[in-house]
mmCIF file of C-alpha atoms in Angstrom:
data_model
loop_
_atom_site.group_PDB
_atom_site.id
_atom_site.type_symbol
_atom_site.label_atom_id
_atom_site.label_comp_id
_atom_site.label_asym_id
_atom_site.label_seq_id
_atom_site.Cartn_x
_atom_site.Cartn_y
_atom_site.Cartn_z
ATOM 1 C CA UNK A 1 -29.110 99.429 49.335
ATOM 2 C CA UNK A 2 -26.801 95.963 48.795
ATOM 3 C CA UNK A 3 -27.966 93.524 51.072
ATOM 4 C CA UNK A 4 -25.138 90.807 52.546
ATOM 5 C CA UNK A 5 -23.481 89.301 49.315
ATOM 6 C CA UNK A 6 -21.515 86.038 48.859
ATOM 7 C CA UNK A 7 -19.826 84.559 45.938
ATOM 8 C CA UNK A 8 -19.607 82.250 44.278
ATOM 9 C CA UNK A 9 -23.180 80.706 44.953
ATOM 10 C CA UNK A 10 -21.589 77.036 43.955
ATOM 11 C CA UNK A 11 -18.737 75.476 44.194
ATOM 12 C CA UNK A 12 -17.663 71.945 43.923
ATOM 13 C CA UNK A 13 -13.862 70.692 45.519
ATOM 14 C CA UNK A 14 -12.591 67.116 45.776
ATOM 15 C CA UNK A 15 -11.732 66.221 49.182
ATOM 16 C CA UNK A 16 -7.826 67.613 49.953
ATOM 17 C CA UNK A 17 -8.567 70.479 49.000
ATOM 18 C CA UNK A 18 -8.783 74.061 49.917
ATOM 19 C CA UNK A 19 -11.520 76.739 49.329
ATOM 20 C CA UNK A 20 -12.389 80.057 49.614
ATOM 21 C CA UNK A 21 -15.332 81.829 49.763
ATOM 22 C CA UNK A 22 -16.377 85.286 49.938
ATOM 23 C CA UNK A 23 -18.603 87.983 51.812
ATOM 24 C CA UNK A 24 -19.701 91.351 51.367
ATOM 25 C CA UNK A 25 -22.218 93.037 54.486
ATOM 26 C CA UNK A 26 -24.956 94.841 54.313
ATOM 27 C CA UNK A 27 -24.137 98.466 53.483
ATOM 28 C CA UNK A 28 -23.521 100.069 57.195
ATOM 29 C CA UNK A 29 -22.608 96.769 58.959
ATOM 30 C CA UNK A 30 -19.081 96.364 60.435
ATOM 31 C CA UNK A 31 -19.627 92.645 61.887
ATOM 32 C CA UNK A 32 -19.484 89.592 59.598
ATOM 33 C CA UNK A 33 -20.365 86.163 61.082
ATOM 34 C CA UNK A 34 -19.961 82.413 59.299
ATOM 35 C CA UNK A 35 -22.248 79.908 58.890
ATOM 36 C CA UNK A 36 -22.321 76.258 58.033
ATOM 37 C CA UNK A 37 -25.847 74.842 57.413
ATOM 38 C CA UNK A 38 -25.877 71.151 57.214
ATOM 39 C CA UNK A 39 -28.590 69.149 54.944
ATOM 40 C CA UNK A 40 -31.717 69.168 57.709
ATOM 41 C CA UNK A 41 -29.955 70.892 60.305
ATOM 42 C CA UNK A 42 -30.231 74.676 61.281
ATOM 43 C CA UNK A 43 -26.957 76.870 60.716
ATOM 44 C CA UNK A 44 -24.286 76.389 62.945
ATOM 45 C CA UNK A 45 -21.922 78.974 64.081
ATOM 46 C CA UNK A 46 -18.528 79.197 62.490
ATOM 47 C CA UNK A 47 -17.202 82.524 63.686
ATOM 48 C CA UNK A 48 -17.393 86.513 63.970
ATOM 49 C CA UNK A 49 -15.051 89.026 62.659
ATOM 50 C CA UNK A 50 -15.053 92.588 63.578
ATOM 51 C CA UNK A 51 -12.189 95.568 63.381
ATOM 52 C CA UNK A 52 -10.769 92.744 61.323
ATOM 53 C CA UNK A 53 -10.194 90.532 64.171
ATOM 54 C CA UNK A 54 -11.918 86.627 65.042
ATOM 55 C CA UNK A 55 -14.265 87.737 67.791
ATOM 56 C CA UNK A 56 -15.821 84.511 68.855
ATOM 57 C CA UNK A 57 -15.552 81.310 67.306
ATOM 58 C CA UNK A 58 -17.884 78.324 67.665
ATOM 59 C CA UNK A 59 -16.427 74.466 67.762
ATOM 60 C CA UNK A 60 -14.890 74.110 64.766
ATOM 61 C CA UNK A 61 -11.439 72.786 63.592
ATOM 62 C CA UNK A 62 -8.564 74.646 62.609
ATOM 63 C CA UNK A 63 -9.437 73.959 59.259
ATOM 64 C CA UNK A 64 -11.954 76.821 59.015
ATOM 65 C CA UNK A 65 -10.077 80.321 58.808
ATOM 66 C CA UNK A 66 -11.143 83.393 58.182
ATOM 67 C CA UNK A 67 -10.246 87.518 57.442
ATOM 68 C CA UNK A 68 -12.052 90.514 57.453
ATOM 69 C CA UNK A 69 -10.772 93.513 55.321
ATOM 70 C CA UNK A 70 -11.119 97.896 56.047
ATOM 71 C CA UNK A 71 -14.195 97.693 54.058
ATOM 72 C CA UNK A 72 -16.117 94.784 56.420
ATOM 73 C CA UNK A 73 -15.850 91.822 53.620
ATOM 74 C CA UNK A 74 -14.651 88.774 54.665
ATOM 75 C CA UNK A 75 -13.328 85.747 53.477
ATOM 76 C CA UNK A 76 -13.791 82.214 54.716
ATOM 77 C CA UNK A 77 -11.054 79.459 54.058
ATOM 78 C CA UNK A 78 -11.409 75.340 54.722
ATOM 79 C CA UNK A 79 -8.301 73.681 54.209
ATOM 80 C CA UNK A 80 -7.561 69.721 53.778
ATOM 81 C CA UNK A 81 -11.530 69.749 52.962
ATOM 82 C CA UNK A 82 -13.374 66.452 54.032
ATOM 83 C CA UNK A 83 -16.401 65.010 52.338
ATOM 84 C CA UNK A 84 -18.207 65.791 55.843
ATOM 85 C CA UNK A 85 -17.656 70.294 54.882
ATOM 86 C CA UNK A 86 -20.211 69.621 52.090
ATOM 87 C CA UNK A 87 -22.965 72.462 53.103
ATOM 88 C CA UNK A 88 -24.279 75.392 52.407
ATOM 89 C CA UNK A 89 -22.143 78.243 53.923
ATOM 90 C CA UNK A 90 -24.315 81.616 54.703
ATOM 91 C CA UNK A 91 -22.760 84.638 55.778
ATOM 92 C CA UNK A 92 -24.238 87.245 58.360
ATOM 93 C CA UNK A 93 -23.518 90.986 58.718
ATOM 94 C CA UNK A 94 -25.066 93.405 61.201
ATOM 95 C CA UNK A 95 -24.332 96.554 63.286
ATOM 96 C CA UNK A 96 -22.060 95.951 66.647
ATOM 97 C CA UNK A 97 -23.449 99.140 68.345
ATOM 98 C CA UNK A 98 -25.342 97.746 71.031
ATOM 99 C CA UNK A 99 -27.186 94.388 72.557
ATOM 100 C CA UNK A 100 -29.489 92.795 70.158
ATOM 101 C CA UNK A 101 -28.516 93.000 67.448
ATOM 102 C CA UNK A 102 -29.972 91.315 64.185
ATOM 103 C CA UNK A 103 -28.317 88.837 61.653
ATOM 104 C CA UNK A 104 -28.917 89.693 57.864
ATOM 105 C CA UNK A 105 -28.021 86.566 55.945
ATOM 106 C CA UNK A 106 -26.456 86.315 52.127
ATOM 107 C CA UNK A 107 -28.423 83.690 50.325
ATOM 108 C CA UNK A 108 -25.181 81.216 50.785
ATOM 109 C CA UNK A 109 -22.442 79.277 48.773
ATOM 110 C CA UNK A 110 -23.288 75.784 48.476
ATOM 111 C CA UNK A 111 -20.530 73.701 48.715
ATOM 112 C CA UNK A 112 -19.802 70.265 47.749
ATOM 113 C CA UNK A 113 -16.843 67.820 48.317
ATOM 114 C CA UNK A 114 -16.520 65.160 46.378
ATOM 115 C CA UNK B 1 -25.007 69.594 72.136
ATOM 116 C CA UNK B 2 -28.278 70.802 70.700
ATOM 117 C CA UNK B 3 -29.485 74.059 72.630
ATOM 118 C CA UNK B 4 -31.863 75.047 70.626
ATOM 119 C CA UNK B 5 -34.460 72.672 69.421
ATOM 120 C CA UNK B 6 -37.437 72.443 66.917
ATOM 121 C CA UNK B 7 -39.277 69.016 67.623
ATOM 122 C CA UNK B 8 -41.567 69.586 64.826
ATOM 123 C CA UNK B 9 -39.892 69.100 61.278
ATOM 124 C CA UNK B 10 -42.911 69.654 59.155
ATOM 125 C CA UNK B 11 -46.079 71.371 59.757
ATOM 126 C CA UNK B 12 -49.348 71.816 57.298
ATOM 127 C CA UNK B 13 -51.811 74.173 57.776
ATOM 128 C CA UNK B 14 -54.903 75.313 55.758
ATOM 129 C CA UNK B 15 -54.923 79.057 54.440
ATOM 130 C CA UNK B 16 -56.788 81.561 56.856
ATOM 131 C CA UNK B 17 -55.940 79.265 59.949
ATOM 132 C CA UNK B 18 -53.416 79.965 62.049
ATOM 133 C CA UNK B 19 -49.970 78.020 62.399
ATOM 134 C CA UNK B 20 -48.081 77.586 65.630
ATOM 135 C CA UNK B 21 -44.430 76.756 65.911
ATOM 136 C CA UNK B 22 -42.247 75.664 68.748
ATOM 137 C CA UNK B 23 -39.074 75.870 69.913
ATOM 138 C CA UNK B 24 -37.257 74.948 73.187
ATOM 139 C CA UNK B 25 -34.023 75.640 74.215
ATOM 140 C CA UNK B 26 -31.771 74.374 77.162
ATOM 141 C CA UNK B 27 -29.424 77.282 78.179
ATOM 142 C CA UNK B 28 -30.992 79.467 80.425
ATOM 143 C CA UNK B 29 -28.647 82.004 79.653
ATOM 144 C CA UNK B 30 -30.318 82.579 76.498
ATOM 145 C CA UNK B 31 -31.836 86.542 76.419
ATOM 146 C CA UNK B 32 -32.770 87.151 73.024
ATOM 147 C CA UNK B 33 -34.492 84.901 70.494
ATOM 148 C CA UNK B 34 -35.457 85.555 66.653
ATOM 149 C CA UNK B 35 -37.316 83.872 64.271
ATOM 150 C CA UNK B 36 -36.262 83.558 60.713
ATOM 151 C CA UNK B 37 -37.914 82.261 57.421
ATOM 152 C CA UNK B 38 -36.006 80.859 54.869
ATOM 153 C CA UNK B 39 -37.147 79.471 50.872
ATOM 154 C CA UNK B 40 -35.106 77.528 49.011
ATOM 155 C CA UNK B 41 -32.273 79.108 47.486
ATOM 156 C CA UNK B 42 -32.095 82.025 49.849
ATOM 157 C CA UNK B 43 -30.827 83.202 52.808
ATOM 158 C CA UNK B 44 -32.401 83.247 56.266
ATOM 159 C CA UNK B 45 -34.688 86.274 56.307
ATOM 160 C CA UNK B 46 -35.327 87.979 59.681
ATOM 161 C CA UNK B 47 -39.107 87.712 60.778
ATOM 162 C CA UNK B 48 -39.696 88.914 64.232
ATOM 163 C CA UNK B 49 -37.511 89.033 67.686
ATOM 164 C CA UNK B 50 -38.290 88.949 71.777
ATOM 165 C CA UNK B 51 -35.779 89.622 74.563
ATOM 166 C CA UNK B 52 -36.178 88.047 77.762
ATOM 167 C CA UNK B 53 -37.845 90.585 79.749
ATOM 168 C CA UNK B 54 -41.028 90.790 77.610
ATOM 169 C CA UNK B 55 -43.288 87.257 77.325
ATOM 170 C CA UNK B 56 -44.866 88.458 74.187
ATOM 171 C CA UNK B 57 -44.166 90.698 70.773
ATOM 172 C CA UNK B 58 -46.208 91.316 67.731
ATOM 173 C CA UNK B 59 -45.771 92.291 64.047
ATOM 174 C CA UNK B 60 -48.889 92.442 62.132
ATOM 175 C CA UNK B 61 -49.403 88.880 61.211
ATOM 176 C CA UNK B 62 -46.818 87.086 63.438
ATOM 177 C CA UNK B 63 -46.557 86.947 67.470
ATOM 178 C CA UNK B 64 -43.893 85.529 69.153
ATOM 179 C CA UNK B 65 -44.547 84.206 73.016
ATOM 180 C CA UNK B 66 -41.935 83.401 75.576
ATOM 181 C CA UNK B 67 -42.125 81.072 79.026
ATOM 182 C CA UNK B 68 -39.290 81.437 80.599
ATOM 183 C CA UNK B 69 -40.136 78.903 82.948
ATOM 184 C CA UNK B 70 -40.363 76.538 80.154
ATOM 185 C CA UNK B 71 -37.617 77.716 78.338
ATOM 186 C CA UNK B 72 -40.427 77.656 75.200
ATOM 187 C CA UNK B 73 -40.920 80.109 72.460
ATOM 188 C CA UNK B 74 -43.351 79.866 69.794
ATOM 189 C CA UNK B 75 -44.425 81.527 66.985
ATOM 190 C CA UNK B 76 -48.063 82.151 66.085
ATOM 191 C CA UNK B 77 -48.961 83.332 62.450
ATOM 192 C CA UNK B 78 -52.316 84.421 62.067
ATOM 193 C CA UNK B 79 -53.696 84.293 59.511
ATOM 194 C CA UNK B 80 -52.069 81.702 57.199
ATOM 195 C CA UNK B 81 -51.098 82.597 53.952
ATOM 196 C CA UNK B 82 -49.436 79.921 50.938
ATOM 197 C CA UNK B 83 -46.833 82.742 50.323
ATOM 198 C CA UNK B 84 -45.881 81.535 54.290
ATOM 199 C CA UNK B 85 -44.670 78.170 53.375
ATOM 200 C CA UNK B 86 -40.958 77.749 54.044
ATOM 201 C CA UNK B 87 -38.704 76.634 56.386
ATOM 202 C CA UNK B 88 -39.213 78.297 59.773
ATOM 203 C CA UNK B 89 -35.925 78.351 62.349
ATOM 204 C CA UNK B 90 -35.930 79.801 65.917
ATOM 205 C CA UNK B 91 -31.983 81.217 67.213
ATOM 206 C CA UNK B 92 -31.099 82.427 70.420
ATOM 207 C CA UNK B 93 -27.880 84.104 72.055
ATOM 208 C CA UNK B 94 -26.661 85.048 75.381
ATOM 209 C CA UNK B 95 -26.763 88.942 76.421
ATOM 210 C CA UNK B 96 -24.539 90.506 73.816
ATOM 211 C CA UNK B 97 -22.924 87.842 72.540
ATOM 212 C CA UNK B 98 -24.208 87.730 68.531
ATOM 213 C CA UNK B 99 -23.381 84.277 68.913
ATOM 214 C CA UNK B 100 -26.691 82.665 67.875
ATOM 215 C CA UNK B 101 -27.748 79.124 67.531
ATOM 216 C CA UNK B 102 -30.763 77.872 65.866
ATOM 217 C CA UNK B 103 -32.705 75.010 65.703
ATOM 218 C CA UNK B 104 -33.255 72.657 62.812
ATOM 219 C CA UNK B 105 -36.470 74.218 61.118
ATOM 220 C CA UNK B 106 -39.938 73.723 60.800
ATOM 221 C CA UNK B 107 -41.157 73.355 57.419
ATOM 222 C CA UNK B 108 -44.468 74.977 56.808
ATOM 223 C CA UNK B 109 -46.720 74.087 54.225
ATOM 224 C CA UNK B 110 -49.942 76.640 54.245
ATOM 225 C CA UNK B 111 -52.463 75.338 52.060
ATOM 226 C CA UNK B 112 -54.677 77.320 49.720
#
């Protein structure tokens, strides 16, 4: 059983820039959240995708875009990237059946802007 | 606008002792919490959880209390073990929401 995947694990941009990354869920999870985890700082909500929609979305810019495909994977795009984005980006999947529900994290893409 | 905070950034504990971690959050809308532990180069793994209409769970080693009065949460793991050093964050999210935020981490060092 595949846990939540991301690719790539590193990536390094200069600051203009766009980027990409990717997500795969947990097999059996339909909900795919974004992450941005500062150096010291806890992760801080980007936004949720589900039935391939932006469910929520937490405070940040324009900038940060996102999809979600049939099969639950999900992309997340930064454009115009600033030297501030450099982080590690973790991606969350779980089950949107009911209250409660657990995050599974991917173990991130590290991402640095030069 | 920090709502969920972890005052402690490091914590060091001898094996077979047990290690306490805090966490405080502002929003009293808050109604479900989780703890997660996280090594280098990985992801957040998921440790243990509490909604707000119990004050305590366990799960062998690890207890999680809530005060609701307090808005305070802490984790107790007894007892300590050096596999248990990491980085330690607490999360919480309104009813339903999935929308969690987490503190900035307490790093645990367990001692042999």
């Amino acid at each position: 059983d595949a846990g939540v995947t991301q690719s790539p694990t590193h990536l390094i941009k200069t600051r203009g820039q766009q980027v990409t990354l990717r997500c795969s869920p947990k097999s059996g999870h339909d909900t795919v959240s974004w992450y941005q985890q500062a150096l010291g700082q806890g992760p801080q909500f980007i936004f949720q995708y589900y039935e391939e929609e932006e469910r929520q979305r937490g405070n940040f810019p324009d900038r940060f875009s996102g999809h979600q495909f049939p099969n639950y994977s999900s992309e997340l795009n930064v454009n115009a990237l600033l030297l501030g984005d450099s982080a590690l980006y973790l991606c969350a999947s779980s089950l949107r059946t009911g209250v409660n529900e657990k995050l599974f994290f991917g173990s991130g893409t590290q991402l640095s802007v030069l | 606008d920090q709502q969920v905070k972890q005052n402690s950034p490091s914590l060091s504990v001898q094996e077979g002792r047990i290690s306490i971690l805090n966490c405080d959050y502002t929003n009293s809308m808050f109604d479900y919490f989780l703890w997660y532990k996280k090594y280098p180069a990985e992801g957040p793994t998921f440790l243990i959880s509490i909604s707000s209409i119990k004050d305590k769970n366990e799960d062998g080693r690890f207890t999680v209390f809530l005060n609701k009065s307090a808005k305070h949460l802490s984790l107790h793991i007894v007892p300590s073990q050096p596999g248990d050093s990491a980085v330690y964050f607490c999360a919480a999210s309104e009813y339903n929401f999935n929308k969690f935020y987490f503190g900035s981490g307490t790093k645990l060092n367990v001692k042999p």
